[in-house]
Amino acid sequence: QALSMARFPTALPPAPAEGRAVALAEVLTAREARVHRQREVLTRFRCPVLSLTLVTPGPVKDGPTPRALMEAALQTLEALCHAHAWPVLHLELHLQATGPEALLAVETGALALKRAVSTLEDTHPLGRLWDLDVIDPAEGSISRKALNLPPRRCLLCEAEAHACARSRAHPLPALLAAVEERFRAYRHLR
């Protein structure tokens, strides 16, 4: 389900009670489609694109928790853009078995946007569960390294997230429990 909208949604459509497991091929196909959509939005709006996906370990990528995580991310991004007076020229939301995704065309400097969303990833209670990528129309993807920021940390230990993911350092049930615990703690704060 793809939704293109002029403003941020107040709520997302409900997810299936239990998401279905997706194969690696589906995840890779979804990634290719996302890259294609990113290019289309970059070409159309000629400003930085913010690509929002979720950190969802395991084969089930959609369900009530991922939808709630996406909703919280969109609410946080709306507040961020409003606080900085950054116009959001375009917002599209994709709700699919491979996980919810959003693309935003934000009229501001790519480095300022990346700095702001990296701060969210590092400081918001749910930030570690969001993957906020910024793509500049001229420079391409803006990395944390470009801003002299450290790599993202693992959900369970202080090692670099990519290293733990590549080596499968932690069992899936422990990763899923960490995601659920962060989400429960956040809901308790609200």
GROMACS .gro file of C-alpha atoms in nm:
model
  190
    1GLN     CA    1   0.000   0.000   0.000
    2ALA     CA    2   0.153   0.331  -0.112
    3LEU     CA    3   0.026   0.665   0.013
    4SER     CA    4   0.139   1.002  -0.119
    5MET     CA    5   0.029   1.294   0.094
    6ALA     CA    6   0.064   1.667   0.133
    7ARG     CA    7   0.108   1.652   0.511
    8PHE     CA    8   0.206   1.411   0.783
    9PRO     CA    9  -0.053   1.147   0.873
   10THR     CA   10  -0.209   1.160   1.218
   11ALA     CA   11  -0.230   0.780   1.227
   12LEU     CA   12  -0.133   0.492   1.003
   13PRO     CA   13  -0.370   0.227   0.875
   14PRO     CA   14  -0.371  -0.075   1.107
   15ALA     CA   15  -0.124  -0.352   1.040
   16PRO     CA   16  -0.207  -0.719   1.022
   17ALA     CA   17  -0.219  -0.862   1.374
   18GLU     CA   18   0.072  -1.085   1.281
   19GLY     CA   19   0.302  -0.996   0.996
   20ARG     CA   20   0.419  -1.265   0.760
   21ALA     CA   21   0.779  -1.372   0.725
   22VAL     CA   22   0.946  -1.229   0.416
   23ALA     CA   23   1.228  -1.387   0.218
   24LEU     CA   24   1.561  -1.216   0.156
   25ALA     CA   25   1.470  -1.182  -0.213
   26GLU     CA   26   1.163  -0.974  -0.116
   27VAL     CA   27   1.374  -0.749   0.108
   28LEU     CA   28   1.625  -0.696  -0.174
   29THR     CA   29   1.349  -0.622  -0.426
   30ALA     CA   30   1.196  -0.370  -0.183
   31ARG     CA   31   1.538  -0.205  -0.142
   32GLU     CA   32   1.576  -0.172  -0.520
   33ALA     CA   33   1.228  -0.023  -0.548
   34ARG     CA   34   1.309   0.224  -0.267
   35VAL     CA   35   1.626   0.339  -0.446
   36HIS     CA   36   1.422   0.391  -0.764
   37ARG     CA   37   1.161   0.595  -0.571
   38GLN     CA   38   1.439   0.799  -0.406
   39ARG     CA   39   1.578   0.889  -0.750
   40GLU     CA   40   1.233   0.988  -0.874
   41VAL     CA   41   1.176   1.216  -0.575
   42LEU     CA   42   1.525   1.369  -0.607
   43THR     CA   43   1.463   1.441  -0.976
   44ARG     CA   44   1.116   1.582  -0.920
   45PHE     CA   45   1.188   1.807  -0.620
   46ARG     CA   46   1.563   1.879  -0.651
   47CYS     CA   47   1.614   1.896  -0.275
   48PRO     CA   48   1.740   1.650  -0.013
   49VAL     CA   49   1.539   1.333   0.034
   50LEU     CA   50   1.498   1.178   0.374
   51SER     CA   51   1.447   0.803   0.353
   52LEU     CA   52   1.295   0.645   0.665
   53THR     CA   53   1.305   0.272   0.725
   54LEU     CA   54   1.303   0.070   1.045
   55VAL     CA   55   1.557  -0.154   1.215
   56THR     CA   56   1.355  -0.476   1.224
   57PRO     CA   57   1.566  -0.785   1.283
   58GLY     CA   58   1.430  -1.116   1.162
   59PRO     CA   59   1.197  -1.223   0.883
   60VAL     CA   60   0.878  -1.043   1.003
   61LYS     CA   61   0.903  -0.676   0.904
   62ASP     CA   62   0.545  -0.549   0.935
   63GLY     CA   63   0.292  -0.569   1.215
   64PRO     CA   64   0.160  -0.354   1.500
   65THR     CA   65   0.502  -0.271   1.647
   66PRO     CA   66   0.668  -0.165   1.318
   67ARG     CA   67   0.362   0.046   1.231
   68ALA     CA   68   0.375   0.214   1.574
   69LEU     CA   69   0.749   0.274   1.533
   70MET     CA   70   0.688   0.435   1.193
   71GLU     CA   71   0.408   0.648   1.334
   72ALA     CA   72   0.635   0.771   1.615
   73ALA     CA   73   0.914   0.844   1.366
   74LEU     CA   74   0.683   1.045   1.141
   75GLN     CA   75   0.550   1.245   1.437
   76THR     CA   76   0.907   1.318   1.548
   77LEU     CA   77   1.014   1.419   1.197
   78GLU     CA   78   0.712   1.646   1.163
   79ALA     CA   79   0.810   1.822   1.488
   80LEU     CA   80   1.174   1.845   1.373
   81CYS     CA   81   1.085   2.002   1.038
   82HIS     CA   82   0.840   2.239   1.204
   83ALA     CA   83   1.097   2.345   1.468
   84HIS     CA   84   1.352   2.425   1.196
   85ALA     CA   85   1.094   2.576   0.958
   86TRP     CA   86   1.195   2.322   0.691
   87PRO     CA   87   0.920   2.281   0.432
   88VAL     CA   88   0.834   1.922   0.349
   89LEU     CA   89   0.752   1.936  -0.021
   90HIS     CA   90   0.659   1.571  -0.056
   91LEU     CA   91   0.583   1.279   0.170
   92GLU     CA   92   0.511   0.926   0.060
   93LEU     CA   93   0.449   0.628   0.279
   94HIS     CA   94   0.479   0.265   0.172
   95LEU     CA   95   0.316   0.000   0.390
   96GLN     CA   96   0.429  -0.343   0.278
   97ALA     CA   97   0.523  -0.684   0.408
   98THR     CA   98   0.893  -0.589   0.391
   99GLY     CA   99   0.827  -0.310   0.643
  100PRO     CA  100   0.687   0.040   0.642
  101GLU     CA  101   0.897   0.303   0.461
  102ALA     CA  102   0.865   0.676   0.407
  103LEU     CA  103   1.031   0.926   0.172
  104LEU     CA  104   1.028   1.299   0.239
  105ALA     CA  105   1.154   1.579   0.016
  106VAL     CA  106   1.275   1.842   0.263
  107GLU     CA  107   1.369   2.192   0.151
  108THR     CA  108   1.689   2.253   0.347
  109GLY     CA  109   2.060   2.178   0.328
  110ALA     CA  110   2.144   1.809   0.319
  111LEU     CA  111   2.418   1.839   0.584
  112ALA     CA  112   2.191   2.024   0.827
  113LEU     CA  113   1.919   1.763   0.773
  114LYS     CA  114   2.161   1.472   0.821
  115ARG     CA  115   2.302   1.630   1.139
  116ALA     CA  116   1.950   1.675   1.280
  117VAL     CA  117   1.829   1.324   1.198
  118SER     CA  118   2.154   1.169   1.325
  119THR     CA  119   2.089   1.344   1.655
  120LEU     CA  120   1.741   1.186   1.659
  121GLU     CA  121   1.890   0.843   1.588
  122ASP     CA  122   2.132   0.890   1.878
  123THR     CA  123   1.911   1.060   2.138
  124HIS     CA  124   1.543   0.976   2.083
  125PRO     CA  125   1.426   0.675   2.288
  126LEU     CA  126   1.325   0.501   1.964
  127GLY     CA  127   1.598   0.652   1.748
  128ARG     CA  128   1.809   0.336   1.741
  129LEU     CA  129   1.513   0.162   1.574
  130TRP     CA  130   1.492   0.417   1.293
  131ASP     CA  131   1.716   0.431   0.989
  132LEU     CA  132   1.716   0.790   0.866
  133ASP     CA  133   1.914   0.831   0.545
  134VAL     CA  134   1.963   1.164   0.370
  135ILE     CA  135   2.028   1.177  -0.003
  136ASP     CA  136   2.147   1.503  -0.161
  137PRO     CA  137   2.057   1.564  -0.527
  138ALA     CA  138   2.418   1.654  -0.613
  139GLU     CA  139   2.629   1.461  -0.361
  140GLY     CA  140   2.426   1.144  -0.312
  141SER     CA  141   2.392   0.973   0.025
  142ILE     CA  142   2.527   1.172   0.321
  143SER     CA  143   2.704   0.946   0.569
  144ARG     CA  144   2.750   0.988   0.941
  145LYS     CA  145   3.123   0.978   0.868
  146ALA     CA  146   3.089   1.292   0.652
  147LEU     CA  147   2.977   1.473   0.969
  148ASN     CA  148   3.252   1.313   1.183
  149LEU     CA  149   2.988   1.114   1.371
  150PRO     CA  150   3.060   0.767   1.505
  151PRO     CA  151   2.896   0.462   1.347
  152ARG     CA  152   2.568   0.345   1.494
  153ARG     CA  153   2.594   0.102   1.783
  154CYS     CA  154   2.446  -0.246   1.813
  155LEU     CA  155   2.108  -0.288   1.982
  156LEU     CA  156   2.266  -0.517   2.242
  157CYS     CA  157   2.630  -0.423   2.284
  158GLU     CA  158   2.860  -0.129   2.219
  159ALA     CA  159   3.012  -0.272   1.900
  160GLU     CA  160   2.936  -0.117   1.562
  161ALA     CA  161   2.590  -0.225   1.446
  162HIS     CA  162   2.709  -0.330   1.099
  163ALA     CA  163   2.980  -0.555   1.245
  164CYS     CA  164   2.737  -0.735   1.474
  165ALA     CA  165   2.480  -0.771   1.197
  166ARG     CA  166   2.734  -0.908   0.948
  167SER     CA  167   2.875  -1.160   1.193
  168ARG     CA  168   2.534  -1.244   1.342
  169ALA     CA  169   2.689  -1.188   1.683
  170HIS     CA  170   2.358  -1.203   1.870
  171PRO     CA  171   2.070  -1.452   1.854
  172LEU     CA  172   1.752  -1.328   1.688
  173PRO     CA  173   1.534  -1.371   2.001
  174ALA     CA  174   1.767  -1.138   2.194
  175LEU     CA  175   1.748  -0.875   1.919
  176LEU     CA  176   1.368  -0.899   1.898
  177ALA     CA  177   1.346  -0.867   2.277
  178ALA     CA  178   1.564  -0.554   2.265
  179VAL     CA  179   1.337  -0.395   2.004
  180GLU     CA  180   1.025  -0.478   2.206
  181GLU     CA  181   1.183  -0.352   2.529
  182ARG     CA  182   1.275  -0.016   2.372
  183PHE     CA  183   0.925   0.016   2.233
  184ARG     CA  184   0.758  -0.075   2.565
  185ALA     CA  185   0.979   0.169   2.756
  186TYR     CA  186   0.890   0.446   2.512
  187ARG     CA  187   0.518   0.378   2.540
  188HIS     CA  188   0.552   0.381   2.918
  189LEU     CA  189   0.716   0.728   2.902
  190ARG     CA  190   0.425   0.869   2.706
   0.00000   0.00000   0.00000
